[in-house]
Amino acid sequence: MRFMAHLTFIPEPIIPSLIPAEQARVAELAAAGAIQALFLAANNSAGWLVMVGESQQTVEHALNSLPLHPYMHVTLTELSPYDPLASTKTST
């Protein structure tokens, strides 16, 4: 199953000191295939992750393992594939 995780961060003074550990854990999850893409807002106030797991609980468990998890609000949305060019393709 594929999910979009929308993260908003709660500003706390401890966050900068947790960034290296957060980056390391994100790299581990990406190497394991749990994170397929990550985007951050230019001002670092929010993030979006495309995540893959056997279930929503699996994805939530991965998110809970992030060092910054206590300082973020997370909204998970299950995704379904969509080909935006499918309606423009013609069969021959």
Coordinates of N, CA and C in Angstrom, one line a residue:
M1 N 0.8 -1.2 0.0 CA 0.0 0.0 0.0 C 0.9 1.2 0.0
R2 N 0.4 2.3 -0.7 CA 1.2 3.5 -0.8 C 0.4 4.6 -0.1
F3 N 1.1 5.5 0.7 CA 0.5 6.6 1.4 C 1.3 7.9 1.2
M4 N 0.6 9.0 1.3 CA 1.2 10.3 1.4 C 1.1 10.7 2.8
A5 N 2.3 11.0 3.4 CA 2.3 11.5 4.8 C 2.6 13.0 4.7
H6 N 1.6 13.7 5.2 CA 1.8 15.2 5.3 C 2.2 15.5 6.8
L7 N 3.4 16.1 6.9 CA 4.0 16.4 8.2 C 4.0 17.9 8.4
T8 N 3.5 18.4 9.6 CA 3.8 19.7 10.0 C 4.5 19.7 11.3
F9 N 5.5 20.6 11.4 CA 6.4 20.5 12.6 C 6.0 21.5 13.7
I10 N 6.1 21.1 14.9 CA 5.9 21.9 16.1 C 7.2 22.5 16.4
P11 N 7.3 23.9 16.3 CA 8.6 24.5 16.6 C 9.1 24.2 18.0
E12 N 10.2 23.6 18.2 CA 10.8 23.4 19.5 C 12.3 23.6 19.4
P13 N 12.9 24.1 20.5 CA 14.4 24.4 20.4 C 15.2 23.2 20.2
I14 N 14.7 22.0 20.5 CA 15.5 20.8 20.4 C 15.6 20.3 19.0
I15 N 14.8 20.7 18.1 CA 14.7 20.2 16.8 C 16.0 20.2 16.0
P16 N 16.8 21.3 16.0 CA 18.0 21.3 15.2 C 19.0 20.3 15.7
S17 N 19.0 19.9 17.0 CA 20.0 18.9 17.4 C 19.6 17.5 17.0
L18 N 18.3 17.3 16.6 CA 17.8 16.0 16.2 C 17.9 15.8 14.7
I19 N 18.2 16.8 13.9 CA 18.3 16.7 12.5 C 19.2 15.6 12.0
P20 N 20.5 15.5 12.5 CA 21.3 14.4 12.0 C 20.7 13.0 12.2
A21 N 20.2 12.8 13.3 CA 19.5 11.5 13.6 C 18.3 11.3 12.7
E22 N 17.6 12.4 12.5 CA 16.4 12.3 11.6 C 16.8 11.9 10.2
Q23 N 17.9 12.6 9.7 CA 18.4 12.3 8.3 C 18.9 10.9 8.2
A24 N 19.5 10.4 9.2 CA 20.0 9.0 9.2 C 18.9 8.0 9.2
R25 N 17.8 8.2 10.0 CA 16.7 7.3 10.0 C 15.9 7.4 8.7
V26 N 15.8 8.6 8.1 CA 15.1 8.7 6.8 C 15.9 7.9 5.8
A27 N 17.2 8.0 5.8 CA 18.0 7.3 4.8 C 17.8 5.8 5.0
E28 N 17.7 5.3 6.2 CA 17.5 3.9 6.5 C 16.1 3.4 5.9
L29 N 15.1 4.2 6.2 CA 13.8 3.9 5.7 C 13.7 3.9 4.2
A30 N 14.4 4.9 3.6 CA 14.5 4.9 2.1 C 15.2 3.7 1.5
A31 N 16.3 3.3 2.1 CA 17.1 2.2 1.7 C 16.2 0.9 1.8
A32 N 15.4 0.8 2.8 CA 14.5 -0.3 3.0 C 13.3 -0.3 2.1
G33 N 13.1 0.8 1.4 CA 11.9 0.9 0.5 C 10.7 1.5 1.1
A34 N 10.7 1.9 2.4 CA 9.6 2.4 3.1 C 9.3 3.8 2.7
I35 N 10.3 4.6 2.3 CA 10.1 6.0 1.8 C 10.5 6.0 0.4
Q36 N 9.6 6.4 -0.5 CA 9.9 6.5 -1.9 C 10.3 7.9 -2.3
A37 N 9.7 8.9 -1.7 CA 10.0 10.3 -2.0 C 9.8 11.2 -0.8
L38 N 10.6 12.3 -0.7 CA 10.4 13.2 0.4 C 10.6 14.6 -0.1
F39 N 9.7 15.5 0.3 CA 9.7 16.9 -0.1 C 9.5 17.7 1.1
L40 N 10.3 18.8 1.2 CA 10.2 19.7 2.3 C 9.7 21.1 1.8
A41 N 8.9 21.8 2.6 CA 8.6 23.2 2.3 C 9.9 24.0 2.4
A42 N 10.0 25.0 1.6 CA 11.2 25.8 1.5 C 11.6 26.4 2.9
N43 N 10.6 26.6 3.7 CA 10.9 27.2 5.1 C 11.0 26.1 6.1
N44 N 11.0 24.8 5.7 CA 11.1 23.7 6.6 C 10.0 23.5 7.6
S45 N 8.8 24.1 7.3 CA 7.7 24.1 8.3 C 6.8 22.8 8.1
A46 N 7.0 22.2 6.9 CA 6.2 21.0 6.6 C 7.0 20.1 5.7
G47 N 6.5 18.9 5.6 CA 7.1 17.9 4.7 C 6.0 16.9 4.2
W48 N 6.4 16.3 3.1 CA 5.5 15.3 2.4 C 6.4 14.1 2.1
L49 N 5.9 12.9 2.5 CA 6.6 11.7 2.2 C 5.7 10.7 1.5
V50 N 6.2 10.1 0.4 CA 5.5 9.0 -0.2 C 6.0 7.8 0.4
M51 N 5.2 7.0 1.1 CA 5.6 5.9 1.9 C 4.9 4.6 1.4
V52 N 5.6 3.5 1.5 CA 5.0 2.2 1.1 C 5.1 1.2 2.3
G53 N 4.0 0.5 2.6 CA 4.0 -0.5 3.6 C 2.9 -1.5 3.4
E54 N 3.0 -2.6 4.1 CA 2.0 -3.7 4.0 C 0.6 -3.2 4.5
S55 N 0.6 -2.2 5.4 CA -0.6 -1.7 5.9 C -0.4 -0.3 6.4
Q56 N -1.5 0.4 6.8 CA -1.3 1.7 7.4 C -0.5 1.6 8.7
Q57 N -0.8 0.6 9.5 CA -0.1 0.4 10.7 C 1.4 0.3 10.5
T58 N 1.8 -0.4 9.4 CA 3.3 -0.5 9.1 C 3.9 0.8 8.8
V59 N 3.2 1.7 8.1 CA 3.7 3.0 7.8 C 3.7 3.9 9.0
E60 N 2.7 3.8 9.8 CA 2.6 4.5 11.1 C 3.8 4.1 12.0
H61 N 4.1 2.8 12.0 CA 5.2 2.3 12.8 C 6.6 3.0 12.3
A62 N 6.7 3.0 11.0 CA 7.9 3.6 10.5 C 8.0 5.1 10.8
L63 N 6.9 5.8 10.7 CA 6.9 7.2 11.1 C 7.2 7.4 12.6
N64 N 6.7 6.6 13.4 CA 6.9 6.6 14.9 C 8.4 6.5 15.2
S65 N 9.1 5.8 14.3 CA 10.6 5.6 14.5 C 11.4 6.8 14.2
L66 N 10.8 7.9 13.7 CA 11.6 9.1 13.3 C 11.9 9.9 14.6
P67 N 13.1 10.3 14.8 CA 13.5 11.1 16.0 C 12.6 12.4 16.1
L68 N 12.2 13.0 15.0 CA 11.3 14.2 15.1 C 9.8 13.9 15.3
H69 N 9.5 12.6 15.3 CA 8.0 12.3 15.4 C 7.3 13.0 16.5
P70 N 7.9 13.1 17.7 CA 7.2 13.8 18.8 C 6.9 15.3 18.5
Y71 N 7.6 15.8 17.5 CA 7.5 17.2 17.2 C 6.8 17.5 15.9
M72 N 5.9 16.5 15.5 CA 5.2 16.7 14.2 C 3.8 16.2 14.3
H73 N 2.9 16.8 13.5 CA 1.6 16.4 13.3 C 1.6 15.6 12.0
V74 N 1.0 14.4 11.9 CA 1.1 13.6 10.7 C -0.4 13.3 10.2
T75 N -0.6 13.5 8.9 CA -1.8 13.1 8.3 C -1.4 12.1 7.2
L76 N -2.0 10.9 7.3 CA -1.7 9.9 6.3 C -2.9 9.7 5.4
T77 N -2.7 9.7 4.1 CA -3.7 9.5 3.1 C -3.3 8.3 2.2
E78 N -4.1 7.3 2.0 CA -3.8 6.2 1.2 C -3.9 6.7 -0.3
L79 N -3.0 6.3 -1.1 CA -2.9 6.7 -2.5 C -3.3 5.5 -3.4
S80 N -3.8 5.9 -4.6 CA -4.0 4.9 -5.6 C -3.4 5.4 -6.9
P81 N -2.9 4.4 -7.7 CA -2.2 4.9 -8.9 C -3.1 5.6 -9.9
Y82 N -2.6 6.5 -10.6 CA -3.4 7.3 -11.6 C -2.4 7.7 -12.7
D83 N -2.7 7.4 -13.9 CA -1.9 7.7 -15.0 C -2.5 9.0 -15.7
P84 N -2.0 10.2 -15.5 CA -2.6 11.4 -16.1 C -2.6 11.4 -17.6
L85 N -1.8 10.5 -18.2 CA -1.8 10.5 -19.7 C -2.7 9.4 -20.3
A86 N -3.3 8.6 -19.4 CA -4.1 7.5 -19.9 C -5.3 7.9 -20.8
S87 N -5.9 9.0 -20.5 CA -7.0 9.4 -21.3 C -6.6 10.0 -22.7
T88 N -5.3 10.3 -22.8 CA -4.8 10.9 -24.1 C -4.2 9.8 -24.9
K89 N -4.0 8.6 -24.4 CA -3.4 7.5 -25.2 C -4.5 6.9 -26.1
T90 N -4.1 6.7 -27.4 CA -5.0 6.0 -28.3 C -4.5 4.7 -28.7
S91 N -5.4 3.8 -28.9 CA -4.9 2.4 -29.3 C -4.9 2.4 -30.9
T92 N -4.0 1.6 -31.4 CA -3.8 1.5 -32.8 C -4.1 0.1 -33.3

